[in-house]
Amino acid sequence: MTGPLVLCCLLLSAYSLPLAAGYLNVSIEPLLPVVIGDTVTLKCNFQTDGNLREIVWFRVSSQVIDGGNARQKIFTYDAMFNSSFSNMEDKRRREDLLYQSTVRLPEVQMADDGLYECHVGIYDRSSTGKVILASASITLTVIVPPKSISVVAANSPAAFSRYEAQNFTLVCIVTGARPPPTVYFKRDGELIDVVPTGHPFSSVTDRGRGPGLGKRSHVGHWRSGGLTSRDLDETKLQKSLSLLKQEGKLSRLGQDGPEKGLEQPSESGPESGPESTTEVIPETVVSREFPRWVQSSDPLYYFQLRQQAAGDGTMEVRAMLTWNLNPQLDNEALFSCEVKHPALSMPMQAEVTLAAPRGPRLSMSPRKARVGDAVRITVQGFQLGPSASEVFPEPIFTWTKVGGHLLDGREEHNGKELILERVPAELNGSMFRCTAQNPLGSTETHTRLMVFDNPRLKKGRERLIAMDTAASRCSLSLTFMLLLLSFTCEMT
C-alpha cells in the first residue's frame, strides 16, 4: 500500500508545482551590403512558448541625445488590436512558436545606412500580466559605386627636356564611391607591378643614390644607376658597351644585380683576380646633336594612394603612378586605370595614350588679311598616330616671330592661338613659328602672313589727303585776303 500511495502523492505534488518561466529568442538574418537604390528586406526571427505582445522596429540614429543614441520607430505591431489564433490544446503544455517580422525598405539611400533593432515582447505564461522583452540588431551598410573616373597628368602642362630624363606622374581620380575602391594601373593591357611609397623619388640621380642601390625590389625590377647619365654622348656609350661585351658581363642594361655588377671582383683570389680599374675614354669630338640618356626598359613604377571624404559621405580617391619617363619607349603607350568596387559587376576603367605632339595644323582667319585687320592664327590639331586619339599630356604652345619681335613688342606668346591686332603693311611676308611640346616630345611649324592693301583704308586716306589740300587752299586764300585788306588800310 505504501508504493501506490507514495506515487499518488508525488503526482499530486508535481501537478501543484508552478509553471516554468517562458522564454524568448530573437535574431535578425544576416544582411550583405546593399547598393544604393536597391530594395532591402530586414527579417527578424524569434522563437517563444508564450503569447505575442508586440513587435517594434527602430532605426538607431548616430545623433546622441541624453547620453544615448536617438531611436526612430519605423514599424509597430500590437497583438492587443489584432486577432490571433493558437493551436495549443493544453495551456499547461509548453509549445514552441516560430515568428518572423519583416520590414521592407524600397530604394535605399545614404540616409538609410546605420543600425536597426527589432524589439519583441511576449506574455509570460508562468505569471499573469508579466511581459518578457528581447531584441536583436543589425547594421545596414549602403554602398555607392563610383560616379566618375578620369586620368590626368600631375605635371601638365610641362615642357620637353632633351638633356635629362624626368619623372612623370599619372593621377587616377575616382569620385563618389563608398567604401573606397581598389585602384590599379595597367600598361598596354598588362598589370603594372608597383612600389608603394609615400614619397616618390624626384629624379634619376636621387633614385640611384637611394638605399638598396643595385638590389632587386619586391616587384622583380632592378634599380640601375650605373649607366644612367645625361653626360654620356653616343660615342662614349658605344665605347662603354664594347668594353662590357668583351668582358661578357652585359646581359641587359639596368638589369644586372650586385652579383653581376660592373665592379664585382673575382672570387678566385687576390693573385689571379684583376684589380678594379677605371675605364679610360679617349677624347672625342662631341657632336652637336642633343645627348641621349640611357634607361632601363623596365622602369620602377611608384604608387601612392590618397583618400578624401566628400560632403555626401562618399570618398574621393587619387591614385598616383610615378616613373622615369622614356620618350622613346613611352610614346604611344596605352595606360589604363581600373577600379574594383563591390557595387560594380565589372571593373570600371579610364584610359589614356601618351602621345607627343606631331605635325600641328594651323589655321588663319581671315585667310586674306588686309591692312588694319585683326588676324587670328590657331592650332587646329595634330597628326596623330594609329593608337592615339589626342595629344596627351596637354602640350604647351609658344609663338614667336622669325627674325624679330611680335606685333606687341614681346619675344614670344603662350597659348593655343595668336592674335595680331590691326596688322600693318610692314608685316607682309613675316614668318611666325608655333612650337608645341609636352614631356614626350617637341615639334614646331611655320606659317607666313600675307598682308594685302585695304581699299577702305586707301579711299579714306585719299579723302583725308583731299580734305587736307582743300583746307590748305582755304587757309592760303584767307591769308592773302587778310594781307590785301591790311595793305589797303595802310594806303588810306
Short mmCIF file of C-alpha atoms in Angstrom, two decimals:
data_model
loop_
_atom_site.label_atom_id
_atom_site.label_comp_id
_atom_site.label_asym_id
_atom_site.label_seq_id
_atom_site.Cartn_x
_atom_site.Cartn_y
_atom_site.Cartn_z
CA MET A 1 0.00 0.00 0.00
CA THR A 2 2.85 2.31 0.60
CA GLY A 3 4.03 2.12 -3.00
CA PRO A 4 0.82 3.31 -4.70
CA LEU A 5 0.28 5.93 -2.01
CA VAL A 6 3.72 7.45 -2.45
CA LEU A 7 3.27 7.56 -6.24
CA CYS A 8 -0.07 9.29 -5.89
CA CYS A 9 1.43 11.89 -3.54
CA LEU A 10 4.24 12.56 -5.99
CA LEU A 11 1.79 13.05 -8.83
CA LEU A 12 -0.28 15.49 -6.78
CA SER A 13 2.79 17.48 -5.80
CA ALA A 14 4.02 17.65 -9.43
CA TYR A 15 0.61 18.87 -10.52
CA SER A 16 0.68 21.65 -7.97
CA LEU A 17 4.20 22.94 -8.97
CA PRO A 18 4.29 26.42 -10.62
CA LEU A 19 4.79 26.63 -14.39
CA ALA A 20 8.30 27.20 -15.68
CA ALA A 21 9.11 30.73 -16.88
CA GLY A 22 8.62 31.38 -20.57
CA TYR A 23 11.47 32.05 -22.96
CA LEU A 24 12.05 34.30 -25.98
CA ASN A 25 14.89 34.09 -28.54
CA VAL A 26 15.24 36.91 -31.09
CA SER A 27 17.63 37.08 -34.05
CA ILE A 28 17.93 39.01 -37.32
CA GLU A 29 19.03 37.32 -40.52
CA PRO A 30 22.48 38.46 -41.77
CA LEU A 31 22.47 41.07 -44.50
CA LEU A 32 25.04 41.77 -47.19
CA PRO A 33 25.94 45.34 -48.18
CA VAL A 34 23.19 46.90 -50.27
CA VAL A 35 23.80 49.03 -53.34
CA ILE A 36 22.19 52.44 -53.21
CA GLY A 37 18.83 52.45 -54.98
CA ASP A 38 18.11 48.78 -54.33
CA THR A 39 15.28 47.39 -52.19
CA VAL A 40 16.18 45.56 -48.99
CA THR A 41 14.11 43.46 -46.59
CA LEU A 42 15.03 43.19 -42.93
CA LYS A 43 13.96 39.87 -41.36
CA CYS A 44 13.56 39.42 -37.60
CA ASN A 45 13.05 35.82 -36.42
CA PHE A 46 12.03 34.91 -32.87
CA GLN A 47 11.03 31.73 -31.07
CA THR A 48 8.89 31.56 -27.91
CA ASP A 49 6.39 29.48 -25.98
CA GLY A 50 4.38 32.50 -24.88
CA ASN A 51 1.79 34.74 -26.45
CA LEU A 52 3.00 37.60 -28.62
CA ARG A 53 2.53 41.07 -27.17
CA GLU A 54 4.21 43.45 -29.68
CA ILE A 55 6.94 43.89 -32.27
CA VAL A 56 8.70 47.23 -32.73
CA TRP A 57 11.40 48.13 -35.30
CA PHE A 58 13.76 51.03 -34.63
CA ARG A 59 16.31 52.88 -36.72
CA VAL A 60 19.13 53.95 -34.41
CA SER A 61 20.45 57.38 -35.22
CA SER A 62 24.08 58.38 -34.80
CA GLN A 63 22.90 61.52 -33.04
CA VAL A 64 23.37 61.33 -29.28
CA ILE A 65 20.52 62.61 -27.10
CA ASP A 66 20.58 62.50 -23.28
CA GLY A 67 23.59 60.25 -23.23
CA GLY A 68 22.23 57.74 -25.75
CA ASN A 69 21.59 57.32 -29.43
CA ALA A 70 18.25 58.54 -30.70
CA ARG A 71 15.84 55.87 -31.97
CA GLN A 72 13.27 56.36 -34.69
CA LYS A 73 10.31 53.97 -34.65
CA ILE A 74 9.70 52.68 -38.19
CA PHE A 75 7.30 49.75 -37.60
CA THR A 76 4.96 48.58 -34.80
CA TYR A 77 2.76 45.51 -34.39
CA ASP A 78 0.46 45.38 -31.33
CA ALA A 79 -1.19 42.00 -30.64
CA MET A 80 -3.89 43.61 -28.46
CA PHE A 81 -5.54 45.14 -31.50
CA ASN A 82 -5.08 42.17 -33.79
CA SER A 83 -6.81 38.80 -33.60
CA SER A 84 -4.58 35.82 -33.05
CA PHE A 85 -5.06 32.08 -33.10
CA SER A 86 -3.33 29.43 -31.01
CA ASN A 87 -3.48 25.72 -31.74
CA MET A 88 -2.36 24.73 -28.24
CA GLU A 89 -4.82 22.20 -26.81
CA ASP A 90 -3.37 22.11 -23.32
CA LYS A 91 -2.46 25.50 -21.88
CA ARG A 92 -0.13 23.86 -19.43
CA ARG A 93 1.90 22.12 -22.18
CA ARG A 94 4.88 24.08 -23.49
CA GLU A 95 4.74 24.61 -27.24
CA ASP A 96 7.40 26.42 -29.37
CA LEU A 97 6.04 29.02 -31.78
CA LEU A 98 8.13 30.50 -34.61
CA TYR A 99 7.53 34.03 -35.82
CA GLN A 100 9.09 36.30 -38.43
CA SER A 101 8.70 40.03 -38.83
CA THR A 102 9.92 41.75 -42.00
CA VAL A 103 10.49 45.40 -42.84
CA ARG A 104 10.90 46.43 -46.49
CA LEU A 105 12.99 49.47 -47.38
CA PRO A 106 12.48 50.45 -51.03
CA GLU A 107 15.23 52.32 -52.91
CA VAL A 108 17.63 52.69 -50.02
CA GLN A 109 19.66 55.88 -49.83
CA MET A 110 22.68 57.00 -47.90
CA ALA A 111 20.43 58.15 -45.07
CA ASP A 112 19.22 54.55 -44.58
CA ASP A 113 22.69 53.38 -43.66
CA GLY A 114 23.03 52.52 -39.99
CA LEU A 115 21.88 50.31 -37.13
CA TYR A 116 18.40 48.70 -36.96
CA GLU A 117 16.87 46.99 -33.93
CA CYS A 118 14.00 44.54 -33.63
CA HIS A 119 12.27 44.56 -30.18
CA VAL A 120 9.83 41.73 -29.32
CA GLY A 121 7.57 41.39 -26.26
CA ILE A 122 5.59 38.31 -25.13
CA TYR A 123 3.30 37.49 -22.23
CA ASP A 124 4.95 35.15 -19.77
CA ARG A 125 2.83 32.01 -19.33
CA SER A 126 4.08 31.46 -15.81
CA SER A 127 2.77 34.78 -14.49
CA THR A 128 -0.33 36.70 -15.44
CA GLY A 129 0.44 40.17 -16.79
CA LYS A 130 4.22 39.67 -16.91
CA VAL A 131 5.90 40.64 -20.18
CA ILE A 132 9.25 39.29 -21.42
CA LEU A 133 11.25 41.57 -23.73
CA ALA A 134 14.13 40.69 -26.07
CA SER A 135 15.80 42.41 -29.01
CA ALA A 136 18.35 41.95 -31.77
CA SER A 137 20.14 44.41 -34.02
CA ILE A 138 21.78 44.52 -37.42
CA THR A 139 23.78 47.12 -39.30
CA LEU A 140 22.61 48.04 -42.78
CA THR A 141 25.55 49.04 -44.98
CA VAL A 142 24.71 51.05 -48.08
CA ILE A 143 27.46 51.06 -50.70
CA VAL A 144 27.76 53.50 -53.58
CA PRO A 145 29.51 52.72 -56.89
CA PRO A 146 31.99 55.27 -58.26
CA LYS A 147 30.37 58.14 -60.11
CA SER A 148 33.31 59.10 -62.29
CA ILE A 149 36.85 58.06 -63.13
CA SER A 150 39.44 60.06 -65.02
CA VAL A 151 43.18 60.03 -65.69
CA VAL A 152 45.18 63.25 -65.79
CA ALA A 153 48.84 64.19 -65.79
CA ALA A 154 50.00 65.65 -62.48
CA ASN A 155 52.60 67.94 -64.03
CA SER A 156 50.63 69.07 -67.06
CA PRO A 157 51.36 71.15 -68.97
CA ALA A 158 55.09 70.54 -68.84
CA ALA A 159 57.96 71.13 -71.23
CA PHE A 160 60.06 68.53 -73.01
CA SER A 161 63.65 68.09 -71.85
CA ARG A 162 66.27 66.92 -74.33
CA TYR A 163 69.02 66.83 -71.77
CA GLU A 164 67.77 64.67 -68.92
CA ALA A 165 65.14 62.11 -68.12
CA GLN A 166 62.36 63.41 -65.96
CA ASN A 167 59.77 61.92 -63.67
CA PHE A 168 56.22 61.68 -64.91
CA THR A 169 53.08 61.10 -62.84
CA LEU A 170 49.66 59.88 -63.89
CA VAL A 171 46.80 60.61 -61.50
CA CYS A 172 43.65 58.48 -61.49
CA ILE A 173 40.77 60.35 -59.85
CA VAL A 174 37.78 58.31 -58.66
CA THR A 175 34.84 60.16 -57.12
CA GLY A 176 31.55 59.27 -55.45
CA ALA A 177 32.45 55.81 -54.14
CA ARG A 178 31.64 54.22 -50.79
CA PRO A 179 33.59 52.38 -49.48
CA PRO A 180 36.86 53.43 -51.15
CA PRO A 181 37.51 51.32 -54.26
CA THR A 182 40.57 49.32 -55.22
CA VAL A 183 42.59 51.17 -57.85
CA TYR A 184 45.34 49.74 -60.05
CA PHE A 185 47.11 50.64 -63.29
CA LYS A 186 47.77 48.72 -66.49
CA ARG A 187 50.12 49.38 -69.38
CA ASP A 188 49.08 48.05 -72.79
CA GLY A 189 46.65 45.74 -71.03
CA GLU A 190 49.21 44.27 -68.62
CA LEU A 191 49.02 44.86 -64.88
CA ILE A 192 51.83 47.11 -63.63
CA ASP A 193 53.87 45.97 -60.65
CA VAL A 194 54.25 48.99 -58.42
CA VAL A 195 56.36 50.00 -55.44
CA PRO A 196 54.16 51.50 -52.71
CA THR A 197 55.65 54.71 -51.46
CA GLY A 198 54.58 57.87 -49.73
CA HIS A 199 57.41 59.96 -51.18
CA PRO A 200 58.38 59.01 -54.72
CA PHE A 201 61.88 59.85 -55.88
CA SER A 202 62.21 63.21 -57.60
CA SER A 203 64.85 62.35 -60.17
CA VAL A 204 67.00 59.60 -61.58
CA THR A 205 70.01 60.68 -59.56
CA ASP A 206 68.01 60.65 -56.35
CA ARG A 207 66.79 57.15 -57.11
CA GLY A 208 70.32 55.99 -57.85
CA ARG A 209 71.58 57.34 -54.54
CA GLY A 210 68.73 55.89 -52.54
CA PRO A 211 69.01 52.85 -50.30
CA GLY A 212 69.12 49.45 -51.88
CA LEU A 213 71.03 50.50 -54.99
CA GLY A 214 71.50 47.58 -57.32
CA LYS A 215 69.17 45.34 -55.30
CA ARG A 216 66.07 43.71 -56.59
CA SER A 217 62.81 45.11 -55.29
CA HIS A 218 59.85 43.01 -54.26
CA VAL A 219 58.20 43.51 -57.64
CA GLY A 220 61.03 41.92 -59.60
CA HIS A 221 62.69 45.01 -61.05
CA TRP A 222 66.25 46.15 -60.79
CA ARG A 223 67.32 49.60 -59.74
CA SER A 224 70.01 50.73 -62.16
CA GLY A 225 72.25 53.71 -61.54
CA GLY A 226 75.49 52.80 -63.32
CA LEU A 227 74.87 53.86 -66.93
CA THR A 228 72.08 56.32 -66.31
CA SER A 229 73.84 59.60 -67.02
CA ARG A 230 72.91 62.55 -69.16
CA ASP A 231 76.60 63.30 -69.79
CA LEU A 232 77.21 60.24 -71.96
CA ASP A 233 77.14 61.02 -75.64
CA GLU A 234 76.65 58.42 -78.36
CA THR A 235 80.39 57.84 -78.87
CA LYS A 236 81.05 57.25 -75.18
CA LEU A 237 78.09 54.91 -74.95
CA GLN A 238 79.38 52.75 -77.79
CA LYS A 239 82.81 52.61 -76.14
CA SER A 240 81.29 51.55 -72.82
CA LEU A 241 79.18 48.85 -74.44
CA SER A 242 82.18 47.47 -76.34
CA LEU A 243 84.17 47.09 -73.13
CA LEU A 244 81.30 45.37 -71.40
CA LYS A 245 80.80 42.94 -74.25
CA GLN A 246 84.47 42.00 -74.17
CA GLU A 247 84.17 41.12 -70.52
CA GLY A 248 80.97 39.17 -71.17
CA LYS A 249 79.13 40.90 -68.38
CA LEU A 250 76.43 42.70 -70.32
CA SER A 251 73.15 40.90 -70.29
CA ARG A 252 70.73 43.79 -70.19
CA LEU A 253 71.15 47.44 -69.42
CA GLY A 254 69.96 48.19 -65.92
CA GLN A 255 69.19 44.55 -65.12
CA ASP A 256 72.49 43.43 -63.51
CA GLY A 257 72.46 42.92 -59.77
CA PRO A 258 75.37 43.19 -57.38
CA GLU A 259 76.41 39.62 -58.07
CA LYS A 260 76.86 40.52 -61.76
CA GLY A 261 77.82 44.16 -61.36
CA LEU A 262 80.49 46.02 -63.21
CA GLU A 263 82.73 46.36 -60.17
CA GLN A 264 82.27 42.89 -58.65
CA PRO A 265 85.70 41.33 -58.05
CA SER A 266 86.53 37.78 -58.99
CA GLU A 267 86.28 35.03 -56.38
CA SER A 268 89.43 33.15 -57.49
CA GLY A 269 91.71 35.09 -55.15
CA PRO A 270 93.78 38.24 -55.00
CA GLU A 271 96.61 36.80 -57.09
CA SER A 272 94.60 35.77 -60.14
CA GLY A 273 91.80 38.32 -59.86
CA PRO A 274 92.14 41.61 -61.80
CA GLU A 275 92.31 44.80 -59.82
CA SER A 276 89.44 47.29 -60.10
CA THR A 277 90.31 49.80 -62.80
CA THR A 278 88.68 52.94 -64.12
CA GLU A 279 87.50 52.97 -67.70
CA VAL A 280 89.55 55.39 -69.79
CA ILE A 281 87.60 57.06 -72.55
CA PRO A 282 89.68 58.75 -75.26
CA GLU A 283 88.99 62.30 -76.26
CA THR A 284 86.42 62.54 -79.00
CA VAL A 285 84.74 65.27 -80.95
CA VAL A 286 81.41 65.89 -79.29
CA SER A 287 78.64 66.04 -81.85
CA ARG A 288 76.29 68.98 -81.92
CA GLU A 289 73.29 66.68 -81.61
CA PHE A 290 71.38 66.56 -78.37
CA PRO A 291 72.78 63.94 -76.00
CA ARG A 292 70.72 60.87 -75.29
CA TRP A 293 70.21 59.28 -71.93
CA VAL A 294 70.21 55.57 -71.24
CA GLN A 295 67.32 53.98 -69.41
CA SER A 296 66.15 50.57 -68.46
CA SER A 297 63.24 49.23 -70.48
CA ASP A 298 61.60 48.13 -67.22
CA PRO A 299 61.41 51.22 -65.04
CA LEU A 300 60.28 51.28 -61.46
CA TYR A 301 56.71 52.43 -61.00
CA TYR A 302 55.99 54.13 -57.69
CA PHE A 303 52.42 54.06 -56.44
CA GLN A 304 50.75 56.41 -53.99
CA LEU A 305 47.12 56.49 -52.85
CA ARG A 306 45.25 59.36 -51.22
CA GLN A 307 41.68 59.39 -49.92
CA GLN A 308 39.48 62.32 -49.01
CA ALA A 309 35.95 62.29 -47.61
CA ALA A 310 33.30 64.20 -49.53
CA GLY A 311 30.38 66.06 -48.02
CA ASP A 312 27.82 63.44 -49.10
CA GLY A 313 29.53 60.61 -47.23
CA THR A 314 31.39 59.21 -50.24
CA MET A 315 35.13 59.16 -50.84
CA GLU A 316 37.38 60.71 -53.46
CA VAL A 317 40.40 58.57 -54.25
CA ARG A 318 43.52 59.77 -56.06
CA ALA A 319 45.95 57.08 -57.20
CA MET A 320 49.30 58.33 -58.48
CA LEU A 321 51.69 56.36 -60.68
CA THR A 322 55.18 57.86 -60.99
CA TRP A 323 58.04 56.60 -63.11
CA ASN A 324 61.04 57.83 -65.04
CA LEU A 325 59.70 58.82 -68.44
CA ASN A 326 61.41 57.48 -71.55
CA PRO A 327 60.02 59.25 -74.64
CA GLN A 328 61.42 56.59 -76.98
CA LEU A 329 59.56 53.80 -75.17
CA ASP A 330 56.58 55.56 -73.63
CA ASN A 331 55.37 57.41 -76.70
CA GLU A 332 52.00 55.93 -77.81
CA ALA A 333 51.90 53.64 -74.77
CA LEU A 334 48.40 52.91 -73.51
CA PHE A 335 47.89 53.39 -69.76
CA SER A 336 44.62 52.48 -68.10
CA CYS A 337 43.33 52.97 -64.58
CA GLU A 338 40.91 50.30 -63.40
CA VAL A 339 38.67 50.33 -60.34
CA LYS A 340 37.16 47.39 -58.49
CA HIS A 341 34.25 48.00 -56.14
CA PRO A 342 31.68 45.70 -54.51
CA ALA A 343 28.88 47.73 -56.11
CA LEU A 344 30.25 47.08 -59.62
CA SER A 345 29.69 43.87 -61.51
CA MET A 346 32.80 44.52 -63.61
CA PRO A 347 35.79 46.87 -63.25
CA MET A 348 35.38 50.50 -64.21
CA GLN A 349 38.22 51.98 -66.22
CA ALA A 350 39.60 55.08 -67.90
CA GLU A 351 42.50 55.04 -70.31
CA VAL A 352 44.87 57.46 -71.97
CA THR A 353 47.52 57.09 -74.64
CA LEU A 354 50.73 59.03 -74.12
CA ALA A 355 51.46 60.89 -77.33
CA ALA A 356 53.99 63.51 -78.31
CA PRO A 357 52.74 66.43 -80.42
CA ARG A 358 53.48 65.88 -84.09
CA GLY A 359 52.59 67.85 -87.20
CA PRO A 360 50.45 70.67 -85.80
CA ARG A 361 47.88 72.07 -88.25
CA LEU A 362 47.41 75.84 -88.24
CA SER A 363 44.52 77.91 -89.50
CA MET A 364 44.50 81.64 -90.17
CA SER A 365 41.45 83.88 -90.06
CA PRO A 366 40.85 85.79 -92.26
CA ARG A 367 42.64 83.86 -94.95
CA LYS A 368 43.42 87.03 -96.92
CA ALA A 369 44.44 89.57 -94.34
CA ARG A 370 44.28 93.24 -95.23
CA VAL A 371 45.96 96.17 -93.65
CA GLY A 372 44.23 97.02 -90.38
CA ASP A 373 42.54 93.62 -89.92
CA ALA A 374 42.77 91.50 -86.75
CA VAL A 375 44.46 88.23 -87.69
CA ARG A 376 43.91 85.07 -85.62
CA ILE A 377 46.27 82.09 -86.02
CA THR A 378 45.02 78.94 -84.24
CA VAL A 379 46.26 75.37 -83.75
CA GLN A 380 43.52 73.14 -85.13
CA GLY A 381 45.01 69.74 -84.34
CA PHE A 382 47.89 67.33 -84.82
CA GLN A 383 48.86 64.39 -86.96
CA LEU A 384 48.16 61.57 -84.52
CA GLY A 385 49.38 58.01 -84.60
CA PRO A 386 47.13 54.99 -85.11
CA SER A 387 46.60 54.41 -81.38
CA ALA A 388 46.32 57.98 -80.08
CA SER A 389 43.11 60.00 -80.29
CA GLU A 390 44.58 63.16 -78.79
CA VAL A 391 47.88 64.59 -77.65
CA PHE A 392 48.35 63.65 -74.01
CA PRO A 393 49.54 65.25 -71.79
CA GLU A 394 48.30 68.68 -72.81
CA PRO A 395 51.02 70.45 -74.81
CA ILE A 396 52.48 73.90 -74.30
CA PHE A 397 52.15 76.27 -77.28
CA THR A 398 54.72 79.02 -77.83
CA TRP A 399 54.51 81.59 -80.67
CA THR A 400 57.46 83.57 -81.96
CA LYS A 401 58.17 85.76 -84.98
CA VAL A 402 61.12 84.68 -87.06
CA GLY A 403 63.72 87.40 -87.11
CA GLY A 404 62.04 89.85 -84.77
CA HIS A 405 59.52 90.58 -82.05
CA LEU A 406 55.78 90.12 -82.14
CA LEU A 407 53.46 92.97 -83.02
CA ASP A 408 53.05 93.98 -79.38
CA GLY A 409 56.81 94.00 -78.81
CA ARG A 410 57.05 90.68 -76.94
CA GLU A 411 59.52 87.99 -77.90
CA GLU A 412 57.01 85.13 -77.53
CA HIS A 413 53.37 84.40 -76.77
CA ASN A 414 51.97 81.37 -74.93
CA GLY A 415 48.62 79.90 -75.83
CA LYS A 416 46.81 77.86 -78.43
CA GLU A 417 46.20 80.90 -80.66
CA LEU A 418 47.98 84.09 -81.63
CA ILE A 419 46.00 87.27 -82.28
CA LEU A 420 47.54 90.14 -84.22
CA GLU A 421 45.54 93.35 -83.83
CA ARG A 422 45.48 95.84 -86.73
CA VAL A 423 48.23 94.29 -88.78
CA PRO A 424 50.31 96.89 -90.65
CA ALA A 425 51.60 96.53 -94.18
CA GLU A 426 55.10 96.03 -92.79
CA LEU A 427 54.14 92.53 -91.58
CA ASN A 428 53.60 91.33 -95.14
CA GLY A 429 55.68 88.19 -95.68
CA SER A 430 56.50 87.75 -91.99
CA MET A 431 57.05 84.20 -90.76
CA PHE A 432 55.53 83.03 -87.45
CA ARG A 433 56.66 79.89 -85.63
CA CYS A 434 54.44 77.75 -83.38
CA THR A 435 56.24 75.34 -81.04
CA ALA A 436 54.21 72.61 -79.31
CA GLN A 437 55.78 70.42 -76.64
CA ASN A 438 54.88 68.06 -73.84
CA PRO A 439 57.07 65.74 -71.72
CA LEU A 440 57.21 63.23 -74.59
CA GLY A 441 58.46 65.46 -77.36
CA SER A 442 58.51 68.79 -79.15
CA THR A 443 57.54 69.92 -82.65
CA GLU A 444 57.18 73.18 -84.49
CA THR A 445 55.60 74.54 -87.62
CA HIS A 446 55.69 77.84 -89.51
CA THR A 447 53.17 79.97 -91.32
CA ARG A 448 53.67 83.04 -93.45
CA LEU A 449 51.45 86.09 -93.13
CA MET A 450 50.46 87.81 -96.38
CA VAL A 451 49.01 91.31 -95.93
CA PHE A 452 47.08 92.91 -98.80
CA ASP A 453 46.05 96.51 -99.36
CA ASN A 454 42.79 97.59 -97.82
CA PRO A 455 40.60 99.56 -100.30
CA ARG A 456 38.65 101.11 -97.47
CA LEU A 457 41.75 102.47 -95.82
CA LYS A 458 43.02 103.63 -99.21
CA LYS A 459 39.83 105.57 -100.01
CA GLY A 460 39.78 107.00 -96.52
CA ARG A 461 43.40 108.04 -96.85
CA GLU A 462 42.72 109.72 -100.24
CA ARG A 463 39.75 111.54 -98.75
CA LEU A 464 41.87 112.78 -95.89
CA ILE A 465 44.53 113.99 -98.34
CA ALA A 466 41.88 115.87 -100.40
CA MET A 467 40.46 117.42 -97.27
CA ASP A 468 43.92 118.49 -96.16
CA THR A 469 44.59 120.03 -99.61
CA ALA A 470 41.30 121.94 -99.57
CA ALA A 471 41.95 123.18 -96.08
CA SER A 472 45.40 124.35 -97.12
CA ARG A 473 43.98 126.22 -100.10
CA CYS A 474 41.34 127.91 -97.98
CA SER A 475 44.00 128.91 -95.49
CA LEU A 476 46.15 130.44 -98.24
CA SER A 477 43.18 132.35 -99.68
CA LEU A 478 42.21 133.69 -96.28
CA THR A 479 45.79 134.74 -95.57
CA PHE A 480 46.00 136.55 -98.94
CA MET A 481 42.74 138.39 -98.32
CA LEU A 482 43.89 139.49 -94.87
CA LEU A 483 47.17 140.79 -96.29
CA LEU A 484 45.36 142.65 -99.05
CA LEU A 485 42.94 144.21 -96.57
CA SER A 486 45.80 145.25 -94.34
CA PHE A 487 47.67 146.84 -97.29
CA THR A 488 44.55 148.76 -98.38
CA CYS A 489 44.03 150.13 -94.91
CA GLU A 490 47.60 151.37 -94.77
CA MET A 491 47.24 153.13 -98.13
CA THR A 492 44.13 155.02 -97.00
#
